[in-house]
PDB file of C-alpha atoms in Angstrom:
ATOM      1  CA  UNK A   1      -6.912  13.633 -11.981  1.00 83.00           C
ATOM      2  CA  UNK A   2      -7.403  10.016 -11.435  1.00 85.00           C
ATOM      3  CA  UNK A   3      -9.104   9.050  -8.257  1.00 91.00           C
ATOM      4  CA  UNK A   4      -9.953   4.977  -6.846  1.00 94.00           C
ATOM      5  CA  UNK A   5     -13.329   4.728  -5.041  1.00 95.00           C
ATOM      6  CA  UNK A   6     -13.922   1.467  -2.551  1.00 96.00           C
ATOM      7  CA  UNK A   7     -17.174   0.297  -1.016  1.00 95.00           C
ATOM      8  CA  UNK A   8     -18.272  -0.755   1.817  1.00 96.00           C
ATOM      9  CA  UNK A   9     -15.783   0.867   3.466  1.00 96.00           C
ATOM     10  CA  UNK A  10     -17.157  -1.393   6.635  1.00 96.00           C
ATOM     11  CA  UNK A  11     -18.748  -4.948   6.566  1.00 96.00           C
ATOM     12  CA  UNK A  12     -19.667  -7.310   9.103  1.00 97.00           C
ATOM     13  CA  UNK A  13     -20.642 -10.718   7.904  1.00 97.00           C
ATOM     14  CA  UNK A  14     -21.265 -13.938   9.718  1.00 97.00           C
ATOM     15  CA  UNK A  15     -19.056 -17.462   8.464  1.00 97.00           C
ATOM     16  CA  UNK A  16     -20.224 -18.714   5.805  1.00 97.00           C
ATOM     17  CA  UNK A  17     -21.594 -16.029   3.792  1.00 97.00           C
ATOM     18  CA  UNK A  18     -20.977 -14.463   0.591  1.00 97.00           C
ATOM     19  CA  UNK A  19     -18.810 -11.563  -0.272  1.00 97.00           C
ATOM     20  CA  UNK A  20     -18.176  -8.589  -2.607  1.00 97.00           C
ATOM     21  CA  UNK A  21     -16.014  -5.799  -1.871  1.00 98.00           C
ATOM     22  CA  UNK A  22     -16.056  -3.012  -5.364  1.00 98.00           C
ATOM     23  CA  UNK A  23     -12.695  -0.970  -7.017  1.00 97.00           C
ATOM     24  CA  UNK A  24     -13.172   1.952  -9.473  1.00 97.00           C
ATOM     25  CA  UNK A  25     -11.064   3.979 -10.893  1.00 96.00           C
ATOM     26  CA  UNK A  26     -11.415   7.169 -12.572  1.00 95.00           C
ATOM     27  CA  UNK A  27      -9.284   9.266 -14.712  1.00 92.00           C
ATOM     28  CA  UNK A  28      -7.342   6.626 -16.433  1.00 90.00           C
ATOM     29  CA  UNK A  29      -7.278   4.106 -18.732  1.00 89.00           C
ATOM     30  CA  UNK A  30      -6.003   0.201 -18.865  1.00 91.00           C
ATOM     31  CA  UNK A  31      -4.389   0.820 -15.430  1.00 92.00           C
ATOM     32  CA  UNK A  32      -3.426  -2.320 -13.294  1.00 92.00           C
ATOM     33  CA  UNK A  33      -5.556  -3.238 -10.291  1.00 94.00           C
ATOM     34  CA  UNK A  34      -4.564  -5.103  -7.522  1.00 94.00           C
ATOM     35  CA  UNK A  35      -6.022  -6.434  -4.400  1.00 95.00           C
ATOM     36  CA  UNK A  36      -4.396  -6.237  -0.846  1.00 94.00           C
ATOM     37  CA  UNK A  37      -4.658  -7.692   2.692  1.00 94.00           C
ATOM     38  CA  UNK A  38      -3.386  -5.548   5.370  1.00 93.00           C
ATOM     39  CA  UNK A  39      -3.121  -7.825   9.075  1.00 85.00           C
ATOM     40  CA  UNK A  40      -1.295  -6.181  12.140  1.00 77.00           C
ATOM     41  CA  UNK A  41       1.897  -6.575  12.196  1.00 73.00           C
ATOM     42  CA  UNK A  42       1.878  -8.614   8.859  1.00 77.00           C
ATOM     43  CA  UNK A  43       1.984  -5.578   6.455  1.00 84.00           C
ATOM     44  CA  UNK A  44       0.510  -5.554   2.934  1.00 90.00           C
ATOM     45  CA  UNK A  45      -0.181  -8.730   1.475  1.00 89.00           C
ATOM     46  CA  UNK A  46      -1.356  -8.970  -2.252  1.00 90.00           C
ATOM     47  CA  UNK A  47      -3.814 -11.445  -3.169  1.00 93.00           C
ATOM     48  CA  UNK A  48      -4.710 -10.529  -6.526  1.00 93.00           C
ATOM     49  CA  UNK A  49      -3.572  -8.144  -9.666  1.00 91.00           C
ATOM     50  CA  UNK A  50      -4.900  -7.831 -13.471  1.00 93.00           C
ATOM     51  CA  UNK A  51      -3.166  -6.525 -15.897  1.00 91.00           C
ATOM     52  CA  UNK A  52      -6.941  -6.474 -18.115  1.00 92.00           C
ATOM     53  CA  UNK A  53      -9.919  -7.367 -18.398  1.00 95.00           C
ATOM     54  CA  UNK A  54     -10.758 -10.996 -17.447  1.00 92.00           C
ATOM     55  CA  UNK A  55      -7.301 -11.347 -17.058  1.00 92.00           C
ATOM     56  CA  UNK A  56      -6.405 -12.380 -13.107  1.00 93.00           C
ATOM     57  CA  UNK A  57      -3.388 -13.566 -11.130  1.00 90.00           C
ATOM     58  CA  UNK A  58      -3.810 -14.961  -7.322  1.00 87.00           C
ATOM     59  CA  UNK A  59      -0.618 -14.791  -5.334  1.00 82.00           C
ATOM     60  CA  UNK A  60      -2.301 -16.487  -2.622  1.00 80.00           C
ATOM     61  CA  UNK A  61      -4.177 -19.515  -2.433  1.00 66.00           C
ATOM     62  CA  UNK A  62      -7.370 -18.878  -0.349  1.00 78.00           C
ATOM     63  CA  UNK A  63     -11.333 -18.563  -0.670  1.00 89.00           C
ATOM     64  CA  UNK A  64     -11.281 -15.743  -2.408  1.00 94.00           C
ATOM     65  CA  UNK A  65     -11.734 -14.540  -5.939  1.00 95.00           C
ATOM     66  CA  UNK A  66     -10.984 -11.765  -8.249  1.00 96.00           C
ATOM     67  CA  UNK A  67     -13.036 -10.533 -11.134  1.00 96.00           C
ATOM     68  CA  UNK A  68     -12.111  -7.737 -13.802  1.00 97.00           C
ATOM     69  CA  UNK A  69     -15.594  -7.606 -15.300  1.00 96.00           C
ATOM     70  CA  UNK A  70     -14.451  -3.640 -17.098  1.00 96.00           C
ATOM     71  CA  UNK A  71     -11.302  -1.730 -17.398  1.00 95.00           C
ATOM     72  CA  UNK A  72     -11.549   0.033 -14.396  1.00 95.00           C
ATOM     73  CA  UNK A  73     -13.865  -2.127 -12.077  1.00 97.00           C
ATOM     74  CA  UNK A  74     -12.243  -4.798  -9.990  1.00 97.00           C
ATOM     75  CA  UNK A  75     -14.163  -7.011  -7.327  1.00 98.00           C
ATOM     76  CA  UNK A  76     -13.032  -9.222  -4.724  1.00 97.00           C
ATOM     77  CA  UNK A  77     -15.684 -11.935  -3.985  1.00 97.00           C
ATOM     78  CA  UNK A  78     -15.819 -14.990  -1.737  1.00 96.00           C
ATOM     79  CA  UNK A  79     -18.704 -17.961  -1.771  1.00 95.00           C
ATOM     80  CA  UNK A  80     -18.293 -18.686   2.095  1.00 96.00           C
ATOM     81  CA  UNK A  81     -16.022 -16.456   4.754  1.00 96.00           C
ATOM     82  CA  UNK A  82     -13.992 -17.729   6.880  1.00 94.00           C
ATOM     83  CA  UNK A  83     -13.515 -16.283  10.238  1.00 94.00           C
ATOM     84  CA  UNK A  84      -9.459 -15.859   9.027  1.00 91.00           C
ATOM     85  CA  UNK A  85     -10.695 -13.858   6.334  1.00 93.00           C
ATOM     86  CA  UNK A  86     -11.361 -10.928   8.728  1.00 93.00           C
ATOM     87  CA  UNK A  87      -9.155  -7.948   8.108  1.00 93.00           C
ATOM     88  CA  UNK A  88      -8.464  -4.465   5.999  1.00 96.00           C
ATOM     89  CA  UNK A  89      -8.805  -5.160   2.255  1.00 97.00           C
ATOM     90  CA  UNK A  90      -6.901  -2.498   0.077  1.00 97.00           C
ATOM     91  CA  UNK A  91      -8.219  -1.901  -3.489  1.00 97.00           C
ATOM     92  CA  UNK A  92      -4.683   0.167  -5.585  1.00 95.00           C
ATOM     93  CA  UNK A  93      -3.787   1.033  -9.285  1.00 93.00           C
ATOM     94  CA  UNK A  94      -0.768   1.568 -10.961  1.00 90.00           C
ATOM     95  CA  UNK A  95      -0.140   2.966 -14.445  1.00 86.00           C
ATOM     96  CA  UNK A  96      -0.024  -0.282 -16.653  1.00 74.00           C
ATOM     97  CA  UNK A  97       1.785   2.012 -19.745  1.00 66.00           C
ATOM     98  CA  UNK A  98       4.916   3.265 -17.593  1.00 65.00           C
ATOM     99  CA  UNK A  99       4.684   0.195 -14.956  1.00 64.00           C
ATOM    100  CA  UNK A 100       7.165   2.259 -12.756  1.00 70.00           C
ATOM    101  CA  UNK A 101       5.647   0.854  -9.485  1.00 73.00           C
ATOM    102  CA  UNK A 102       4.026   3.496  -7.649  1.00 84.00           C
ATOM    103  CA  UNK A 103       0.502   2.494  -6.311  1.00 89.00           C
ATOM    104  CA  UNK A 104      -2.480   4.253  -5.826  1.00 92.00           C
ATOM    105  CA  UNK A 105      -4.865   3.104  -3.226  1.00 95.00           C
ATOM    106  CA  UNK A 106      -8.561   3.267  -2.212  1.00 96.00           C
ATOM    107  CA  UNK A 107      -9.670   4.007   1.325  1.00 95.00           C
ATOM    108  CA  UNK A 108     -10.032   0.491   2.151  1.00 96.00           C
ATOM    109  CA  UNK A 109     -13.065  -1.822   3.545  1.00 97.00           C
ATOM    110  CA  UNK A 110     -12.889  -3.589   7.182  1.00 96.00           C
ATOM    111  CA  UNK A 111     -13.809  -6.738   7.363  1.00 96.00           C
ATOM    112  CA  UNK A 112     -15.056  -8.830   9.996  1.00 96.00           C
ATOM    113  CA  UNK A 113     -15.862 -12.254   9.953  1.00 95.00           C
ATOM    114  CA  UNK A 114     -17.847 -13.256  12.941  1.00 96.00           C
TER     115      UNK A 114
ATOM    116  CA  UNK B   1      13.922 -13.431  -2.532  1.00 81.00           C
ATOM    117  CA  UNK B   2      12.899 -10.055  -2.074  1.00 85.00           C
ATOM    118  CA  UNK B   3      13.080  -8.808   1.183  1.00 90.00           C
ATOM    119  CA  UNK B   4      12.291  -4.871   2.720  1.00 94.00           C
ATOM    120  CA  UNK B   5      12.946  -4.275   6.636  1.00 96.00           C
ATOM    121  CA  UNK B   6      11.772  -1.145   8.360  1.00 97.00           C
ATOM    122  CA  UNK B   7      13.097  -0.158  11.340  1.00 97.00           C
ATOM    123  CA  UNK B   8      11.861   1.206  14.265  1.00 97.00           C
ATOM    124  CA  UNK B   9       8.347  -0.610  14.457  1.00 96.00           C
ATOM    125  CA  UNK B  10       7.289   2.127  16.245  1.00 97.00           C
ATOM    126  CA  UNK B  11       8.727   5.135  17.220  1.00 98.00           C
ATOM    127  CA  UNK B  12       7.639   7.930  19.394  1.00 98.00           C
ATOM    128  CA  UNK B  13       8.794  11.831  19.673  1.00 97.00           C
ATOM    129  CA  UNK B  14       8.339  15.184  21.053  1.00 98.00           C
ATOM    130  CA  UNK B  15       6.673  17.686  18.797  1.00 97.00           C
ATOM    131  CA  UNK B  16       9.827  19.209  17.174  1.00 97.00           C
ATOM    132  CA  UNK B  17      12.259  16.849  17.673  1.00 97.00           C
ATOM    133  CA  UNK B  18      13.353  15.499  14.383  1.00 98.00           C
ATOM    134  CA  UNK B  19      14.415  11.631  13.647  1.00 98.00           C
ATOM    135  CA  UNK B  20      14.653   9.310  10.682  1.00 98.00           C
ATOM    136  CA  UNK B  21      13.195   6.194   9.988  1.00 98.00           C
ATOM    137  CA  UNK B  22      14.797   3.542   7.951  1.00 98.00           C
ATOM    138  CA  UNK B  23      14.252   0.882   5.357  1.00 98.00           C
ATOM    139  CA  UNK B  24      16.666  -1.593   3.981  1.00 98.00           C
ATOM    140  CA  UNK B  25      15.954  -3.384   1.017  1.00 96.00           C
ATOM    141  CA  UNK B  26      17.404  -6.495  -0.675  1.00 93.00           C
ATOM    142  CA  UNK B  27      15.830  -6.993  -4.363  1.00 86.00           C
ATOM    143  CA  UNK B  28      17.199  -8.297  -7.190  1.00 82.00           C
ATOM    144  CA  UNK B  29      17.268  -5.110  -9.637  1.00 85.00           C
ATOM    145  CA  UNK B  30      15.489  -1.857  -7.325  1.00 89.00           C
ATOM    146  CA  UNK B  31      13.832  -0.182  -9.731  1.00 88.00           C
ATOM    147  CA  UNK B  32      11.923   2.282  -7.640  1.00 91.00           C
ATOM    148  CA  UNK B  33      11.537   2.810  -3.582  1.00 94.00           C
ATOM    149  CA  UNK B  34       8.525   4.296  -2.439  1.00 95.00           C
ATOM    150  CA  UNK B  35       7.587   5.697   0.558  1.00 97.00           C
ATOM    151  CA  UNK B  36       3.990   5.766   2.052  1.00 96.00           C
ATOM    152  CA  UNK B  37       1.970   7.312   4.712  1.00 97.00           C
ATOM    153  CA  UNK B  38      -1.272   5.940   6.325  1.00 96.00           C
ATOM    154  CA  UNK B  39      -3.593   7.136   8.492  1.00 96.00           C
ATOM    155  CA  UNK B  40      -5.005   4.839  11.307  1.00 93.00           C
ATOM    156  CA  UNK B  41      -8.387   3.046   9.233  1.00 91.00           C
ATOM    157  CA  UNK B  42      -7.589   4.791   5.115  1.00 94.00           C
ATOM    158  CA  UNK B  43      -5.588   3.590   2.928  1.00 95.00           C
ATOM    159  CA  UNK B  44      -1.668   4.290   2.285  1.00 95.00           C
ATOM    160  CA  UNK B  45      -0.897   7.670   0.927  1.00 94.00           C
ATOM    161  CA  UNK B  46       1.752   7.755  -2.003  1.00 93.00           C
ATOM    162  CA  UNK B  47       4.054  10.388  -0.693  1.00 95.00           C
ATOM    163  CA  UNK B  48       7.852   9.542  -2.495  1.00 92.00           C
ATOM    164  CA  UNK B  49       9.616   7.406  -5.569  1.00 93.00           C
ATOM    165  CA  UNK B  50      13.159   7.245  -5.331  1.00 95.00           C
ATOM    166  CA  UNK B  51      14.928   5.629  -8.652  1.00 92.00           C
ATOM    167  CA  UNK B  52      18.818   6.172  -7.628  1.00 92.00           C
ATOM    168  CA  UNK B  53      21.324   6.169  -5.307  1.00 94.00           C
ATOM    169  CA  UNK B  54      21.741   9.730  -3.752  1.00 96.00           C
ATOM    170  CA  UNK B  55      18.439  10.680  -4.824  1.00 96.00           C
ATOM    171  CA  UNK B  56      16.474  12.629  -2.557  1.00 97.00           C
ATOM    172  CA  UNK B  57      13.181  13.534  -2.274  1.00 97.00           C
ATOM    173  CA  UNK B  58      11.475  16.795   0.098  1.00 97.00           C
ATOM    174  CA  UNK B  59       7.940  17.427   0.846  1.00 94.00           C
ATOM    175  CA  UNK B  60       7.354  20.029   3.678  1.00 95.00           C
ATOM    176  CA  UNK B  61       9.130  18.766   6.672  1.00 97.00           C
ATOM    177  CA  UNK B  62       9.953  15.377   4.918  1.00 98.00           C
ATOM    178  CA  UNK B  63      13.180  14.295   3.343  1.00 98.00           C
ATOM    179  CA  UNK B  64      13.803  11.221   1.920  1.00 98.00           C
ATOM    180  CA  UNK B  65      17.052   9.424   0.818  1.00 98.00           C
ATOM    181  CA  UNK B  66      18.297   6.547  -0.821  1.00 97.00           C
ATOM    182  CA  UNK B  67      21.428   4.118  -0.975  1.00 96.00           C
ATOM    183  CA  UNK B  68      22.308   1.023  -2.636  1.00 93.00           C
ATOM    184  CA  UNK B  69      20.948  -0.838   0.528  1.00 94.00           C
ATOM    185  CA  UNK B  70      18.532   1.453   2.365  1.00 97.00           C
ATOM    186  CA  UNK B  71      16.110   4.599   2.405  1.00 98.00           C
ATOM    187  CA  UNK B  72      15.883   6.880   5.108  1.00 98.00           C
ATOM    188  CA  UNK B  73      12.964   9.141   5.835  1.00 98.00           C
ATOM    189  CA  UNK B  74      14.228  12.103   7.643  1.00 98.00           C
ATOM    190  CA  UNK B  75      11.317  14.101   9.460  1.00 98.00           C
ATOM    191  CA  UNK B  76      12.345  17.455  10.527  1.00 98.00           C
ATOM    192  CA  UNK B  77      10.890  19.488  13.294  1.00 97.00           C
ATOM    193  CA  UNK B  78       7.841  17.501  13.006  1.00 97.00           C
ATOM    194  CA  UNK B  79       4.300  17.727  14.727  1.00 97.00           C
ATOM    195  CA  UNK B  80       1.547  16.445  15.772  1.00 97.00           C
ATOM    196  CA  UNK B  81      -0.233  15.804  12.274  1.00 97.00           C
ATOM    197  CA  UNK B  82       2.843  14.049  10.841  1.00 98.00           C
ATOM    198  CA  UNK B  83       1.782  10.967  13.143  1.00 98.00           C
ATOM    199  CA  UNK B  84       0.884   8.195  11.006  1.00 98.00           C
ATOM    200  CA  UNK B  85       2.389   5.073   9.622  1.00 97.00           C
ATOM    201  CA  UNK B  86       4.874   5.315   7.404  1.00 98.00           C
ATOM    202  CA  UNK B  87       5.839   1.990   4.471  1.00 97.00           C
ATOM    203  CA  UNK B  88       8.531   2.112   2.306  1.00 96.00           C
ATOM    204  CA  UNK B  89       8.043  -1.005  -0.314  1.00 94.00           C
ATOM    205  CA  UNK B  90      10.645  -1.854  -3.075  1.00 92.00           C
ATOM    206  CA  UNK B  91       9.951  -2.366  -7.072  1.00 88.00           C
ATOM    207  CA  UNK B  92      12.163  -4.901  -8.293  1.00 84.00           C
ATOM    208  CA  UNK B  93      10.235  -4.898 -11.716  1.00 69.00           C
ATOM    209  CA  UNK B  94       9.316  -8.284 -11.492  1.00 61.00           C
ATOM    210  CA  UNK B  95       5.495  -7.804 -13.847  1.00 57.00           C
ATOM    211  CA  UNK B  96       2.635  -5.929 -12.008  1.00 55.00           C
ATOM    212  CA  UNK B  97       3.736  -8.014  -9.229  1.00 66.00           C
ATOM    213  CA  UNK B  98       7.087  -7.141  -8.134  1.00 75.00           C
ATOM    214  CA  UNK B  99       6.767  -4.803  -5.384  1.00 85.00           C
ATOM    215  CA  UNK B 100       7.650  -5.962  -1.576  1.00 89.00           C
ATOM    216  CA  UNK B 101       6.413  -3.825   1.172  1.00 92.00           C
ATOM    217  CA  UNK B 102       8.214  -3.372   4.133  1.00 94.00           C
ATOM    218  CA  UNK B 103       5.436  -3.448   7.534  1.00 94.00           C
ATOM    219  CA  UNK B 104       6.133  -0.110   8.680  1.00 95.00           C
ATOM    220  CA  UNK B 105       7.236   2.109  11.029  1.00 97.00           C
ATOM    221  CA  UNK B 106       4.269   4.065  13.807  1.00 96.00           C
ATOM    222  CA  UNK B 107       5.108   7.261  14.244  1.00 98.00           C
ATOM    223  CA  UNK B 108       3.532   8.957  17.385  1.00 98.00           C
ATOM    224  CA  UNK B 109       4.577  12.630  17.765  1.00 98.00           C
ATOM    225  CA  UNK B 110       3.169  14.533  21.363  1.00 97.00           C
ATOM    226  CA  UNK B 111       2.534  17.554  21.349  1.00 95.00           C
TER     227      UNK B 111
END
């Protein structure tokens, strides 16, 4: 069975420093990964999805970055954190072959930006 | 542009006392609704795909339904552990992309 592993599942950094939040999935193969934002009372907000490796797409402009550096690893990085950047980052995969939709997501990592 | 609305926000029931929640959707081309559940601090639980009108989905005291301009999520005698969040989000097929998520409905049941 496939299963999506996220770490830290808790951060607390001060402005301005670097970030890296780690996706991995296990038990498939070429799946899409995508990276979400979850704010109260905003809902799920998705910043980034690859359909490969090395291959990226931001939905949101921001200070944040993607990476695909293997098939099933995706990172979400940032050079200097912004105190807006706080929140509950969702790591998810979807079957890239049938592309019906249905997401799979990781336990998540709070963030907070002080 | 694709929009999904869930209604209530937030909703809150004796144990036993059954309800539905509701999301309408307006997407060009549904391909798929899918219904969620989270737990406060984890990440969304897949729980339901719904491809057609009239479709309808059970899992243990859940039920859901679909039309062409809304899912229902019909929770039957429930308790305590069915409290949680619950998203429905809409697949419009758009790439890897093209799926709009609705914010959710909080769903407190007391025991």
């Amino acid at each position: 069975s496939q299963t999506i592993h996220q770490w830290p599942a808790t951060l607390v950094q001060p402005v301005g420093s670097p970030l890296s939040l780690e996706c991995t999935v296990e038990g498939t193969s070429n799946p899409n990964l995508y990276w979400y934002r979850q704010a109260a009372g905003r809902g799920l907000q998705l910043l980034f999805y690859s359909v490969g490796i090395g291959q990226i797409s931001s939905e949101v402009p921001q200070n944040l970055s993607a990476s695909r550096p293997q098939d099933r690893q995706f990172i979400l990085s940032s050079k200097k954190l912004l105190l807006s950047d706080s929140g509950f980052y969702l790591c998810a995969w979807s079957a890239r072959r049938t592309n019906t939709g249905e997401l799979f997501f990781g336990e998540g990592s709070r963030l907070t930006v002080l | 542009e694709d929009q999904v609305t869930q209604s209530p926000e937030a909703l809150r029931l004796q144990e036993g006392e059954s309800s539905s929640l509701n999301c309408s959707y307006t997407v060009s081309g549904l391909r798929g609704l899918f219904w969620y559940r989270q737990d406060p601090g984890k990440g969304p639980e897949f729980l339901f795909t719904l491809y057609s009108a009239g479709e309808e989905k059970e899992k243990e005291r859940l039920k859901a339904t679909l039309t062409k301009k809304e899912s229902f999520l019909h929770i039957t005698a429930p308790k305590p552990e069915d409290s949680a969040t619950y998203l429905c989000a809409a697949h419009s097929g758009g790439g890897a992309d093209g799926l709009t998520f609705g914010k959710g409905t909080h769903l407190i049941i007391q025991p």
